[in-house]
Structure formats: structure tokens, C-alpha cells
mmCIF file of C-alpha atoms and ligand atoms in Angstrom:
data_model
loop_
_atom_site.group_PDB
_atom_site.id
_atom_site.type_symbol
_atom_site.label_atom_id
_atom_site.label_comp_id
_atom_site.label_asym_id
_atom_site.label_seq_id
_atom_site.Cartn_x
_atom_site.Cartn_y
_atom_site.Cartn_z
ATOM 1 C CA UNK A 1265 -78.076 -53.143 20.472
ATOM 2 C CA UNK A 1266 -79.792 -56.526 20.286
ATOM 3 C CA UNK A 1267 -77.839 -59.559 21.495
ATOM 4 C CA UNK A 1268 -78.139 -61.321 18.092
ATOM 5 C CA UNK A 1269 -76.529 -58.368 16.351
ATOM 6 C CA UNK A 1270 -73.650 -58.250 18.828
ATOM 7 C CA UNK A 1271 -72.994 -61.975 18.317
ATOM 8 C CA UNK A 1272 -73.152 -61.584 14.528
ATOM 9 C CA UNK A 1273 -70.714 -58.666 14.484
ATOM 10 C CA UNK A 1274 -68.264 -60.522 16.716
ATOM 11 C CA UNK A 1275 -68.374 -63.621 14.525
ATOM 12 C CA UNK A 1276 -67.776 -61.476 11.426
ATOM 13 C CA UNK A 1277 -64.684 -60.021 13.101
ATOM 14 C CA UNK A 1278 -63.449 -63.557 13.782
ATOM 15 C CA UNK A 1279 -64.059 -64.552 10.176
ATOM 16 C CA UNK A 1280 -62.049 -61.527 8.948
ATOM 17 C CA UNK A 1281 -59.203 -62.354 11.362
ATOM 18 C CA UNK A 1282 -59.867 -58.986 12.941
ATOM 19 C CA UNK A 1283 -61.155 -60.092 16.356
ATOM 20 C CA UNK A 1284 -59.506 -58.398 19.341
ATOM 21 C CA UNK A 1285 -58.786 -59.991 22.682
ATOM 22 C CA UNK A 1286 -56.809 -59.021 25.750
ATOM 23 C CA UNK A 1287 -53.421 -60.645 26.184
ATOM 24 C CA UNK A 1288 -51.238 -60.892 29.217
ATOM 25 C CA UNK A 1289 -48.149 -58.679 29.036
ATOM 26 C CA UNK A 1290 -45.367 -61.007 29.942
ATOM 27 C CA UNK A 1291 -41.875 -59.825 30.839
ATOM 28 C CA UNK A 1292 -40.313 -62.845 29.150
ATOM 29 C CA UNK A 1293 -40.653 -61.155 25.750
ATOM 30 C CA UNK A 1294 -38.466 -58.514 24.198
ATOM 31 C CA UNK A 1295 -41.078 -55.817 23.925
ATOM 32 C CA UNK A 1296 -41.334 -54.058 20.561
ATOM 33 C CA UNK A 1297 -44.840 -52.769 21.288
ATOM 34 C CA UNK A 1298 -44.273 -50.408 24.203
ATOM 35 C CA UNK A 1299 -44.742 -46.661 23.900
ATOM 36 C CA UNK A 1300 -42.354 -46.003 26.784
ATOM 37 C CA UNK A 1301 -40.084 -44.437 24.155
ATOM 38 C CA UNK A 1302 -37.493 -43.025 26.550
ATOM 39 C CA UNK A 1303 -37.594 -46.047 28.863
ATOM 40 C CA UNK A 1304 -38.579 -43.876 31.845
ATOM 41 C CA UNK A 1305 -41.394 -46.134 32.982
ATOM 42 C CA UNK A 1306 -39.084 -49.139 33.257
ATOM 43 C CA UNK A 1307 -36.424 -47.219 35.178
ATOM 44 C CA UNK A 1308 -36.433 -48.437 38.787
ATOM 45 C CA UNK A 1309 -33.798 -45.926 39.864
ATOM 46 C CA UNK A 1310 -35.880 -43.046 38.569
ATOM 47 C CA UNK A 1311 -38.897 -44.382 40.442
ATOM 48 C CA UNK A 1312 -36.790 -44.664 43.601
ATOM 49 C CA UNK A 1313 -35.659 -41.057 43.203
ATOM 50 C CA UNK A 1314 -39.291 -39.992 42.846
ATOM 51 C CA UNK A 1315 -40.408 -41.769 46.023
ATOM 52 C CA UNK A 1316 -37.439 -40.327 47.899
ATOM 53 C CA UNK A 1317 -38.188 -36.808 46.721
ATOM 54 C CA UNK A 1318 -41.855 -36.969 47.744
ATOM 55 C CA UNK A 1319 -41.469 -39.158 50.839
ATOM 56 C CA UNK A 1320 -42.672 -36.454 53.235
ATOM 57 C CA UNK A 1321 -45.675 -35.479 51.149
ATOM 58 C CA UNK A 1322 -49.081 -36.988 51.626
ATOM 59 C CA UNK A 1323 -49.628 -38.083 48.035
ATOM 60 C CA UNK A 1324 -53.005 -39.764 47.701
ATOM 61 C CA UNK A 1325 -53.969 -42.518 45.261
ATOM 62 C CA UNK A 1326 -57.251 -40.807 44.472
ATOM 63 C CA UNK A 1327 -58.316 -37.197 44.300
ATOM 64 C CA UNK A 1328 -61.814 -38.339 45.397
ATOM 65 C CA UNK A 1329 -63.424 -35.417 43.615
ATOM 66 C CA UNK A 1330 -63.618 -33.498 40.371
ATOM 67 C CA UNK A 1331 -61.361 -30.495 39.711
ATOM 68 C CA UNK A 1332 -64.203 -28.055 40.357
ATOM 69 C CA UNK A 1333 -65.061 -29.486 43.771
ATOM 70 C CA UNK A 1334 -62.198 -30.549 46.035
ATOM 71 C CA UNK A 1335 -59.997 -32.217 43.367
ATOM 72 C CA UNK A 1336 -57.698 -29.273 42.554
ATOM 73 C CA UNK A 1337 -54.960 -30.337 44.966
ATOM 74 C CA UNK A 1338 -51.920 -28.048 45.426
ATOM 75 C CA UNK A 1339 -49.774 -30.493 43.406
ATOM 76 C CA UNK A 1340 -52.106 -30.100 40.380
ATOM 77 C CA UNK A 1341 -52.028 -26.316 40.631
ATOM 78 C CA UNK A 1342 -48.232 -26.472 40.973
ATOM 79 C CA UNK A 1343 -47.952 -28.637 37.856
ATOM 80 C CA UNK A 1344 -50.180 -26.331 35.790
ATOM 81 C CA UNK A 1345 -48.197 -23.319 36.983
ATOM 82 C CA UNK A 1346 -44.941 -24.994 35.980
ATOM 83 C CA UNK A 1347 -46.397 -25.813 32.545
ATOM 84 C CA UNK A 1348 -47.504 -22.216 32.078
ATOM 85 C CA UNK A 1349 -43.989 -21.062 32.888
ATOM 86 C CA UNK A 1350 -42.375 -23.461 30.398
ATOM 87 C CA UNK A 1351 -44.811 -23.022 27.529
ATOM 88 C CA UNK A 1352 -45.986 -19.475 28.177
ATOM 89 C CA UNK A 1353 -49.582 -20.567 27.517
ATOM 90 C CA UNK A 1354 -52.523 -21.296 29.773
ATOM 91 C CA UNK A 1355 -52.786 -24.994 30.577
ATOM 92 C CA UNK A 1356 -55.238 -27.559 31.879
ATOM 93 C CA UNK A 1357 -54.526 -31.080 32.985
ATOM 94 C CA UNK A 1358 -56.892 -33.736 31.629
ATOM 95 C CA UNK A 1359 -57.303 -37.367 32.696
ATOM 96 C CA UNK A 1360 -56.272 -38.731 29.303
ATOM 97 C CA UNK A 1361 -55.325 -37.693 25.816
ATOM 98 C CA UNK A 1362 -58.617 -39.126 24.608
ATOM 99 C CA UNK A 1363 -60.586 -36.867 26.961
ATOM 100 C CA UNK A 1364 -58.431 -33.859 26.138
ATOM 101 C CA UNK A 1365 -58.916 -34.046 22.358
ATOM 102 C CA UNK A 1366 -62.592 -34.872 22.584
ATOM 103 C CA UNK A 1367 -63.392 -32.244 25.205
ATOM 104 C CA UNK A 1368 -61.433 -29.471 23.516
ATOM 105 C CA UNK A 1369 -63.065 -29.995 20.131
ATOM 106 C CA UNK A 1370 -66.635 -30.700 21.264
ATOM 107 C CA UNK A 1371 -66.609 -27.742 23.681
ATOM 108 C CA UNK A 1372 -65.010 -25.079 21.507
ATOM 109 C CA UNK A 1373 -66.531 -25.961 18.112
ATOM 110 C CA UNK A 1374 -70.106 -26.409 16.961
ATOM 111 C CA UNK A 1375 -72.525 -26.938 14.076
ATOM 112 C CA UNK A 1376 -71.426 -23.720 12.421
ATOM 113 C CA UNK A 1377 -67.725 -24.663 12.434
ATOM 114 C CA UNK A 1378 -65.693 -26.432 9.763
ATOM 115 C CA UNK A 1379 -63.046 -28.883 10.959
ATOM 116 C CA UNK A 1380 -60.379 -30.036 8.521
ATOM 117 C CA UNK A 1381 -58.534 -33.056 9.805
ATOM 118 C CA UNK A 1382 -55.627 -35.158 8.503
ATOM 119 C CA UNK A 1383 -57.178 -38.437 7.344
ATOM 120 C CA UNK A 1384 -54.994 -40.435 9.738
ATOM 121 C CA UNK A 1385 -55.723 -38.445 12.886
ATOM 122 C CA UNK A 1386 -56.395 -40.367 16.090
ATOM 123 C CA UNK A 1387 -59.839 -41.689 16.988
ATOM 124 C CA UNK A 1388 -60.174 -39.218 19.916
ATOM 125 C CA UNK A 1389 -59.974 -36.326 17.452
ATOM 126 C CA UNK A 1390 -62.679 -37.885 15.327
ATOM 127 C CA UNK A 1391 -64.874 -38.488 18.398
ATOM 128 C CA UNK A 1392 -64.545 -34.815 19.348
ATOM 129 C CA UNK A 1393 -65.438 -33.682 15.841
ATOM 130 C CA UNK A 1394 -68.473 -35.970 15.743
ATOM 131 C CA UNK A 1395 -69.714 -34.758 19.107
ATOM 132 C CA UNK A 1396 -69.202 -31.097 18.111
ATOM 133 C CA UNK A 1397 -71.537 -31.588 15.091
ATOM 134 C CA UNK A 1398 -69.173 -29.420 13.028
ATOM 135 C CA UNK A 1399 -68.788 -30.099 9.318
ATOM 136 C CA UNK A 1400 -65.856 -32.476 8.844
ATOM 137 C CA UNK A 1401 -63.554 -32.530 5.838
ATOM 138 C CA UNK A 1402 -60.436 -34.665 5.722
ATOM 139 C CA UNK A 1403 -57.257 -33.933 3.795
ATOM 140 C CA UNK A 1404 -55.074 -36.734 2.463
ATOM 141 C CA UNK A 1405 -52.467 -37.761 5.005
ATOM 142 C CA UNK A 1406 -49.715 -35.086 5.210
ATOM 143 C CA UNK A 1407 -50.818 -33.673 1.831
ATOM 144 C CA UNK A 1408 -50.710 -29.906 2.389
ATOM 145 C CA UNK A 1409 -51.608 -29.128 -1.220
ATOM 146 C CA UNK A 1410 -54.856 -30.968 -0.641
ATOM 147 C CA UNK A 1411 -55.378 -29.090 2.636
ATOM 148 C CA UNK A 1412 -54.827 -25.805 0.824
ATOM 149 C CA UNK A 1413 -57.295 -26.767 -1.918
ATOM 150 C CA UNK A 1414 -59.940 -27.309 0.774
ATOM 151 C CA UNK A 1415 -59.037 -24.037 2.481
ATOM 152 C CA UNK A 1416 -59.299 -22.106 -0.794
ATOM 153 C CA UNK A 1417 -62.710 -23.575 -1.437
ATOM 154 C CA UNK A 1418 -64.223 -23.135 2.026
ATOM 155 C CA UNK A 1419 -62.443 -20.194 3.696
ATOM 156 C CA UNK A 1420 -65.022 -17.645 2.600
ATOM 157 C CA UNK A 1421 -67.935 -19.898 3.548
ATOM 158 C CA UNK A 1422 -66.935 -20.484 7.206
ATOM 159 C CA UNK A 1423 -65.647 -17.965 9.711
ATOM 160 C CA UNK A 1424 -64.786 -20.647 12.273
ATOM 161 C CA UNK A 1425 -62.345 -23.195 10.863
ATOM 162 C CA UNK A 1426 -60.162 -25.626 12.794
ATOM 163 C CA UNK A 1427 -57.310 -27.622 11.256
ATOM 164 C CA UNK A 1428 -56.106 -30.644 13.234
ATOM 165 C CA UNK A 1429 -52.859 -32.565 12.901
ATOM 166 C CA UNK A 1430 -50.636 -34.778 14.965
ATOM 167 C CA UNK A 1431 -46.861 -34.274 15.002
ATOM 168 C CA UNK A 1432 -45.681 -37.886 14.678
ATOM 169 C CA UNK A 1433 -48.188 -40.393 13.298
ATOM 170 C CA UNK A 1434 -48.422 -43.471 15.391
ATOM 171 C CA UNK A 1435 -49.288 -46.023 12.708
ATOM 172 C CA UNK A 1436 -46.695 -45.049 10.083
ATOM 173 C CA UNK A 1437 -44.076 -43.286 12.192
ATOM 174 C CA UNK A 1438 -44.018 -40.373 9.751
ATOM 175 C CA UNK A 1439 -44.091 -36.684 10.663
ATOM 176 C CA UNK A 1440 -46.289 -33.707 9.930
ATOM 177 C CA UNK A 1441 -44.754 -30.464 8.682
ATOM 178 C CA UNK A 1442 -45.728 -28.142 11.536
ATOM 179 C CA UNK A 1443 -44.013 -25.107 9.996
ATOM 180 C CA UNK A 1444 -46.031 -25.590 6.804
ATOM 181 C CA UNK A 1445 -49.256 -25.795 8.838
ATOM 182 C CA UNK A 1446 -48.334 -22.576 10.639
ATOM 183 C CA UNK A 1447 -47.632 -20.873 7.276
ATOM 184 C CA UNK A 1448 -51.033 -21.941 5.972
ATOM 185 C CA UNK A 1449 -52.635 -20.691 9.182
ATOM 186 C CA UNK A 1450 -51.124 -17.238 8.694
ATOM 187 C CA UNK A 1451 -52.402 -17.201 5.096
ATOM 188 C CA UNK A 1452 -55.947 -18.478 5.742
ATOM 189 C CA UNK A 1453 -56.542 -17.503 9.366
ATOM 190 C CA UNK A 1454 -57.886 -20.798 10.750
ATOM 191 C CA UNK A 1455 -57.387 -22.162 14.249
ATOM 192 C CA UNK A 1456 -54.810 -24.921 14.633
ATOM 193 C CA UNK A 1457 -54.807 -27.903 17.002
ATOM 194 C CA UNK A 1458 -51.673 -30.060 17.263
ATOM 195 C CA UNK A 1459 -51.546 -33.398 19.083
ATOM 196 C CA UNK A 1460 -48.073 -34.191 20.458
ATOM 197 C CA UNK A 1461 -48.786 -37.720 21.784
ATOM 198 C CA UNK A 1462 -45.790 -39.261 20.022
ATOM 199 C CA UNK A 1463 -43.385 -36.318 20.160
ATOM 200 C CA UNK A 1464 -43.564 -35.161 23.784
ATOM 201 C CA UNK A 1465 -40.446 -36.437 25.523
ATOM 202 C CA UNK A 1466 -38.899 -37.814 22.342
ATOM 203 C CA UNK A 1467 -38.505 -34.188 21.242
ATOM 204 C CA UNK A 1468 -38.087 -32.686 24.713
ATOM 205 C CA UNK A 1469 -41.022 -30.480 25.618
ATOM 206 C CA UNK A 1470 -42.545 -31.346 22.248
ATOM 207 C CA UNK A 1471 -42.161 -30.398 18.613
ATOM 208 C CA UNK A 1472 -44.102 -27.096 18.793
ATOM 209 C CA UNK A 1473 -41.887 -25.911 21.656
ATOM 210 C CA UNK A 1474 -38.654 -27.068 20.018
ATOM 211 C CA UNK A 1475 -39.595 -25.500 16.671
ATOM 212 C CA UNK A 1476 -40.449 -22.267 18.509
ATOM 213 C CA UNK A 1477 -43.923 -21.993 16.982
ATOM 214 C CA UNK A 1478 -46.040 -22.300 20.133
ATOM 215 C CA UNK A 1479 -47.191 -18.680 19.904
ATOM 216 C CA UNK A 1480 -48.662 -19.416 16.491
ATOM 217 C CA UNK A 1481 -50.651 -22.493 17.507
ATOM 218 C CA UNK A 1482 -54.031 -22.228 19.225
ATOM 219 C CA UNK A 1483 -54.257 -25.576 21.006
ATOM 220 C CA UNK A 1484 -51.584 -28.137 21.787
ATOM 221 C CA UNK A 1485 -52.609 -31.482 23.284
ATOM 222 C CA UNK A 1486 -49.872 -33.454 25.037
ATOM 223 C CA UNK A 1487 -50.968 -36.966 26.086
ATOM 224 C CA UNK A 1488 -48.609 -38.481 28.671
ATOM 225 C CA UNK A 1489 -49.029 -42.228 28.121
ATOM 226 C CA UNK A 1490 -46.085 -42.559 25.727
ATOM 227 C CA UNK A 1491 -42.660 -41.007 26.438
ATOM 228 C CA UNK A 1492 -44.307 -39.111 29.300
ATOM 229 C CA UNK A 1493 -44.443 -42.525 31.066
ATOM 230 C CA UNK A 1494 -47.634 -41.612 32.867
ATOM 231 C CA UNK A 1495 -51.321 -40.904 32.478
ATOM 232 C CA UNK A 1496 -53.227 -37.733 31.667
ATOM 233 C CA UNK A 1497 -52.691 -34.978 29.151
ATOM 234 C CA UNK A 1498 -51.653 -31.335 29.134
ATOM 235 C CA UNK A 1499 -53.658 -28.933 27.022
ATOM 236 C CA UNK A 1500 -52.009 -25.619 26.131
ATOM 237 C CA UNK A 1501 -54.300 -22.801 25.027
ATOM 238 C CA UNK A 1502 -55.290 -19.151 25.532
ATOM 239 C CA UNK A 1503 -56.898 -17.777 28.683
ATOM 240 C CA UNK A 1504 -60.413 -17.438 27.281
ATOM 241 C CA UNK A 1505 -60.512 -21.036 26.008
ATOM 242 C CA UNK A 1506 -59.322 -22.263 29.399
ATOM 243 C CA UNK A 1507 -62.009 -20.272 31.189
ATOM 244 C CA UNK A 1508 -64.643 -21.596 28.795
ATOM 245 C CA UNK A 1509 -63.580 -25.241 29.198
ATOM 246 C CA UNK A 1510 -63.602 -24.934 32.988
ATOM 247 C CA UNK A 1511 -67.182 -23.730 32.708
ATOM 248 C CA UNK A 1512 -68.508 -25.800 29.824
ATOM 249 C CA UNK A 1513 -66.232 -28.796 29.142
ATOM 250 C CA UNK A 1514 -68.222 -31.829 30.234
ATOM 251 C CA UNK A 1515 -65.222 -34.181 30.151
ATOM 252 C CA UNK A 1516 -63.323 -31.745 32.338
ATOM 253 C CA UNK A 1517 -66.121 -30.923 34.770
ATOM 254 C CA UNK A 1518 -67.848 -34.257 35.369
ATOM 255 C CA UNK A 1519 -64.954 -36.545 36.137
ATOM 256 C CA UNK A 1520 -62.707 -37.338 39.087
ATOM 257 C CA UNK A 1521 -59.398 -35.484 38.831
ATOM 258 C CA UNK A 1522 -56.159 -37.431 38.355
ATOM 259 C CA UNK A 1523 -54.755 -38.840 41.624
ATOM 260 C CA UNK A 1524 -52.161 -36.584 43.311
ATOM 261 C CA UNK A 1525 -49.562 -39.387 43.155
ATOM 262 C CA UNK A 1526 -49.726 -39.478 39.354
ATOM 263 C CA UNK A 1527 -49.688 -35.710 39.149
ATOM 264 C CA UNK A 1528 -46.559 -35.571 41.306
ATOM 265 C CA UNK A 1529 -44.882 -38.063 38.937
ATOM 266 C CA UNK A 1530 -45.896 -35.901 35.955
ATOM 267 C CA UNK A 1531 -44.303 -32.888 37.606
ATOM 268 C CA UNK A 1532 -41.190 -34.878 38.495
ATOM 269 C CA UNK A 1533 -40.724 -36.020 34.870
ATOM 270 C CA UNK A 1534 -41.416 -32.542 33.521
ATOM 271 C CA UNK A 1535 -38.808 -30.998 35.804
ATOM 272 C CA UNK A 1536 -36.221 -33.547 34.660
ATOM 273 C CA UNK A 1537 -37.114 -33.382 30.965
ATOM 274 C CA UNK A 1538 -33.908 -31.653 29.926
ATOM 275 C CA UNK A 1539 -31.838 -34.361 31.637
ATOM 276 C CA UNK A 1540 -33.067 -37.102 29.307
ATOM 277 C CA UNK A 1541 -31.004 -35.995 26.314
ATOM 278 C CA UNK A 1542 -28.809 -39.090 26.213
ATOM 279 C CA UNK A 1543 -31.942 -41.256 25.943
ATOM 280 C CA UNK A 1544 -33.205 -39.143 23.042
ATOM 281 C CA UNK A 1545 -29.890 -39.433 21.231
ATOM 282 C CA UNK A 1546 -29.846 -43.179 21.780
ATOM 283 C CA UNK A 1547 -33.373 -43.526 20.421
ATOM 284 C CA UNK A 1548 -32.429 -41.630 17.261
ATOM 285 C CA UNK A 1549 -29.317 -43.777 16.845
ATOM 286 C CA UNK A 1550 -31.288 -47.024 17.274
ATOM 287 C CA UNK A 1551 -34.002 -45.861 14.877
ATOM 288 C CA UNK A 1552 -31.464 -45.061 12.152
ATOM 289 C CA UNK A 1553 -29.767 -48.392 12.801
ATOM 290 C CA UNK A 1554 -33.012 -50.336 12.377
ATOM 291 C CA UNK A 1555 -34.095 -48.460 9.261
ATOM 292 C CA UNK A 1556 -30.685 -49.084 7.643
ATOM 293 C CA UNK A 1557 -30.913 -52.751 8.526
ATOM 294 C CA UNK A 1558 -34.408 -53.027 7.036
ATOM 295 C CA UNK A 1559 -33.080 -51.358 3.940
ATOM 296 C CA UNK A 1560 -30.309 -53.948 3.655
ATOM 297 C CA UNK A 1561 -32.929 -56.704 3.876
ATOM 298 C CA UNK A 1562 -35.077 -54.803 1.339
ATOM 299 C CA UNK A 1563 -37.953 -54.525 3.825
ATOM 300 C CA UNK A 1564 -39.832 -51.294 3.174
ATOM 301 C CA UNK A 1565 -40.951 -48.746 5.751
ATOM 302 C CA UNK A 1566 -42.040 -45.133 5.359
ATOM 303 C CA UNK A 1567 -41.129 -44.300 8.929
ATOM 304 C CA UNK A 1568 -38.745 -41.481 9.767
ATOM 305 C CA UNK A 1569 -38.964 -41.863 13.562
ATOM 306 C CA UNK A 1570 -38.647 -44.508 16.283
ATOM 307 C CA UNK A 1571 -42.039 -45.927 15.279
ATOM 308 C CA UNK A 1572 -41.263 -48.265 12.429
ATOM 309 C CA UNK A 1573 -44.175 -49.755 10.508
ATOM 310 C CA UNK A 1574 -43.897 -52.594 8.075
ATOM 311 C CA UNK A 1575 -46.976 -53.004 5.936
ATOM 312 C CA UNK A 1576 -47.774 -56.696 5.410
ATOM 313 C CA UNK A 1577 -51.195 -56.499 3.724
ATOM 314 C CA UNK A 1578 -53.772 -59.104 4.660
ATOM 315 C CA UNK A 1579 -54.965 -59.718 8.242
ATOM 316 C CA UNK A 1580 -54.278 -63.434 8.136
ATOM 317 C CA UNK A 1581 -50.644 -62.975 7.092
ATOM 318 C CA UNK A 1582 -49.885 -60.247 9.607
ATOM 319 C CA UNK A 1583 -51.490 -62.320 12.380
ATOM 320 C CA UNK A 1584 -49.370 -65.330 11.503
ATOM 321 C CA UNK A 1585 -46.117 -63.351 11.288
ATOM 322 C CA UNK A 1586 -46.678 -61.645 14.637
ATOM 323 C CA UNK A 1587 -47.674 -64.958 16.239
ATOM 324 C CA UNK A 1588 -44.473 -66.610 14.963
ATOM 325 C CA UNK A 1589 -42.393 -63.686 16.211
ATOM 326 C CA UNK A 1590 -44.037 -63.986 19.630
ATOM 327 C CA UNK A 1591 -43.098 -67.643 19.707
ATOM 328 C CA UNK A 1592 -39.520 -66.537 19.077
ATOM 329 C CA UNK A 1593 -39.683 -64.207 22.084
ATOM 330 C CA UNK A 1594 -40.641 -60.856 20.529
ATOM 331 C CA UNK A 1595 -43.711 -58.966 21.661
ATOM 332 C CA UNK A 1596 -45.109 -57.320 18.581
ATOM 333 C CA UNK A 1597 -48.739 -56.854 17.645
ATOM 334 C CA UNK A 1598 -50.442 -56.549 14.300
ATOM 335 C CA UNK A 1599 -52.327 -53.342 13.534
ATOM 336 C CA UNK A 1600 -55.434 -53.860 11.426
ATOM 337 C CA UNK A 1601 -58.527 -52.015 10.192
ATOM 338 C CA UNK A 1602 -60.233 -49.862 11.300
ATOM 339 C CA UNK A 1603 -57.048 -48.468 12.900
ATOM 340 C CA UNK A 1604 -55.381 -48.581 9.450
ATOM 341 C CA UNK A 1605 -57.012 -48.927 6.007
ATOM 342 C CA UNK A 1606 -58.211 -52.400 4.951
ATOM 343 C CA UNK A 1607 -55.546 -54.415 3.139
ATOM 344 C CA UNK A 1608 -52.689 -52.504 4.816
ATOM 345 C CA UNK A 1609 -52.418 -54.526 8.030
ATOM 346 C CA UNK A 1610 -48.989 -54.018 9.491
ATOM 347 C CA UNK A 1611 -46.484 -54.721 12.162
ATOM 348 C CA UNK A 1612 -45.769 -51.644 14.219
ATOM 349 C CA UNK A 1613 -42.342 -51.730 15.822
ATOM 350 C CA UNK A 1614 -41.980 -49.258 18.610
ATOM 351 C CA UNK A 1615 -38.348 -48.678 19.552
ATOM 352 C CA UNK A 1616 -37.399 -47.408 22.984
ATOM 353 C CA UNK A 1617 -34.113 -46.185 24.435
ATOM 354 C CA UNK A 1618 -33.876 -49.528 26.262
ATOM 355 C CA UNK A 1619 -33.424 -51.628 23.127
ATOM 356 C CA UNK A 1620 -29.925 -52.589 21.984
ATOM 357 C CA UNK A 1621 -28.468 -52.907 18.504
ATOM 358 C CA UNK A 1622 -28.011 -56.615 19.122
ATOM 359 C CA UNK A 1623 -31.708 -57.068 19.953
ATOM 360 C CA UNK A 1624 -32.684 -55.138 16.844
ATOM 361 C CA UNK A 1625 -30.300 -57.086 14.624
ATOM 362 C CA UNK A 1626 -31.644 -60.464 15.775
ATOM 363 C CA UNK A 1627 -35.225 -59.265 15.510
ATOM 364 C CA UNK A 1628 -34.845 -57.946 11.942
ATOM 365 C CA UNK A 1629 -33.249 -61.238 10.892
ATOM 366 C CA UNK A 1630 -36.243 -63.171 12.264
ATOM 367 C CA UNK A 1631 -38.675 -60.689 10.761
ATOM 368 C CA UNK A 1632 -37.062 -61.107 7.368
ATOM 369 C CA UNK A 1633 -37.342 -64.881 7.683
ATOM 370 C CA UNK A 1634 -41.051 -64.666 8.515
ATOM 371 C CA UNK A 1635 -41.793 -62.229 5.681
ATOM 372 C CA UNK A 1636 -40.094 -64.626 3.249
ATOM 373 C CA UNK A 1637 -41.821 -67.720 4.573
ATOM 374 C CA UNK A 1638 -45.364 -66.806 5.599
ATOM 375 C CA UNK A 1639 -47.924 -66.444 2.823
HETATM 376 C C1 PLP B 3118 -52.216 -39.257 18.684
HETATM 377 C C2 PLP B 3118 -52.896 -39.699 19.926
HETATM 378 N N1 PLP B 3118 -53.708 -38.840 20.578
HETATM 379 C C3 PLP B 3118 -54.364 -39.201 21.692
HETATM 380 C C4 PLP B 3118 -54.220 -40.458 22.225
HETATM 381 C C5 PLP B 3118 -54.983 -40.815 23.440
HETATM 382 O O1 PLP B 3118 -54.204 -40.588 24.573
HETATM 383 P P1 PLP B 3118 -54.504 -41.394 25.928
HETATM 384 O O2 PLP B 3118 -53.939 -42.756 25.762
HETATM 385 O O3 PLP B 3118 -53.829 -40.585 26.976
HETATM 386 O O4 PLP B 3118 -55.995 -41.412 26.092
HETATM 387 C C6 PLP B 3118 -53.370 -41.391 21.589
HETATM 388 C C7 PLP B 3118 -53.138 -42.768 22.063
HETATM 389 O O5 PLP B 3118 -53.345 -43.263 23.055
HETATM 390 C C8 PLP B 3118 -52.698 -41.010 20.414
HETATM 391 O O6 PLP B 3118 -51.890 -41.849 19.771
#
């Protein structure tokens, strides 16, 4: 791209109050923007237990190679074996959720495929679809009647159809109906990919596992950067797909494998997953508490989870409100287009098990004040 065009685009973003810049994460704030939903990442004791457990192992900070050369360390193979035991599916560890979604879709689907995707699916899913060159159709967010209309129209035309959904949607905090998707799959015979980025951990081993529908789902992507308190992603699939990705998946083959130290942490968290129940219960309790409080203040949200979005509207207003809240000690960022549709800029509150009712109460009071006073 020419320099003049880059400068022009950046100045347009500034004019639209949609310019992004990196900000220092400062501990002095009460953080309402963290995806460490269970609070595992902040837990020093847990970290201490991890280092104690692995103190005699030579855990390196780099794998210094791709998985297909010398990067498949015993700890990675152990983790994948453990995953296969839990989920009863073949698994592969990827370096990120972004890579996992993109690689899976671009490797297993092609020009002759049809991919039907929830309109609000994550950017990594869209990138994968674009790279696959498949035909893309989007159904209205969580509207399964619309999805079925598309299926009725196109099922006879394509013999390779993929439907993609997330479990919990990160920008609205609402949830997909996985059982409904599975029902539609049994009626129309498409392949189904579910992204569990915002449900892994919060719902134990994930929603598909908890709802006992794993056998009926072709691909499950589990990014670990949220409640997983780590980096990387698990992909659950059948044996043939795994074999094919190992041989053809560019984002799996041509990249350095995750460092053994991170992989050991992933395994450690996975093995303790069932022990985090009290954190899950607390998160549910706090989420209900905040939604009730918002309701009392007549502040609307469509969220049904611990991600609570409050649509403000224009960029300028949402910027000002979040700036004022930061000045009052709350770390909360505005979410704007293209992440969400134009004119629906919002504040995305991300609750974690480390928040308290008192923190939430004070925050909602301040939020209400700002909504009433910033125009
Ligand atoms: C639904 C969803 N899928 C995938 C990703 C990407 O995962 P990662 O951060 O591990 O690249 C994210 C966010 O980061 C996400 O919200």
C-alpha cells in the first residue's frame, strides 16, 4: 500500500473516533476488561503450585522447532493424549485460537464448499473462510430459522457444507443454542464447527462436553487465552482430519511449536479443571448480581453470561464514557466498528471470579452517572 493511502486511512479513523492505540495495562485500575474469567492467571498460589510440581522437569521457554521437526516434546504429546482421553476425539494443539480456526477452515474446505457462518462470528473464522475460497453465506446472529432457510435453499446444491458458530459471543455475552445446531445437522447433514473461546473453563471442559453432544460435532476449537489463562488452542476432530492437517495445514506445519513451559501449564490447568467449581459458581452469582443491578438502574443489556455489554451508540460518546470511568479507576474499553456494527459502539464488561459485589455495585453506580451525563 502507498504511504499516502496509509496516512489517509489513519486520519479517517481519527476523525471517526475509531483510531486504535496501545495502552499500558496498569494494576492501579479495577479491571473490567480481562478475559481471565476464572481468575486463574492472577492466582499466585496456583502459579507456585505449578512451579513446585514441575520443578524437576527441564521445561524450556522455546520449542525451537515446528511440531513436525523436533518441536513435538513429550509434554505436548502428553497433553494431546490427556485431551483425547477426556474428549474421546483426536486433538491437535495450535499456537493460538486465531491459527486454529483459520487453519482448520482453509485446510479442510475449498472452492467447492459452502460455509454458513453466524454473522457475529470471530474474525479468525472469517479469515479462514476467505482463505479457503469457499462460498460464504451468513445467517442472522443466533437466528436458526434463517439458518434453516439457507440450508433448505442450498443443501441440494452443495455436498460439502460447513456451519460455524461460537458458544458464547464475546461482544454481546449471549449464547448459541448448540442443541438446536446439532438437531439441524442431523436433519441436513452438514459439518459443524463450534468455537468454545468464551465457554472453556467457565463451563468446565466446555459447552459441547457438558451438553454431551461432542460425538455429534465435527470440529471443536478451544482457544486458551480466556478462562484457560494461557496461550494456544485445542482442536478436537476425527482421525482423518487430524492426519490431513498434519500433512497439509500450513499454519500447523510452518510455525514454531508452543514452548514446553506453556504446554505444561495448559496440562496443569486441564488436570485441575474439575477443582475450579467454586470459581464458576461465584462467576454466575456475580453475573446475575450485575444484571439485576443494571435492571434496577434501567440500563439495558442482552447478555446472559459473565460478559455484559452495554450498547452506547456513537463512537464519541462511548469513548468519553470509558475515559471518564478510567479516570474513576475502572479499566474498561469501548468496542467499536468493525468489531461491532456501526452505531452500536459499546462498553464490554468482562466479569471474573475475582470481582466482588461491592466493586460491581460502585462501578454500576458510576456507569449510570456517566450514561446520564455524557451526550
Ligand atoms: C471466539 C474467538 N475465537 C478465537 C479467538 C482467537 O483466539 P486467540 O486469542 O487464542 O488467537 C478469539 C479471541 O481472541 C475469540 O474470541
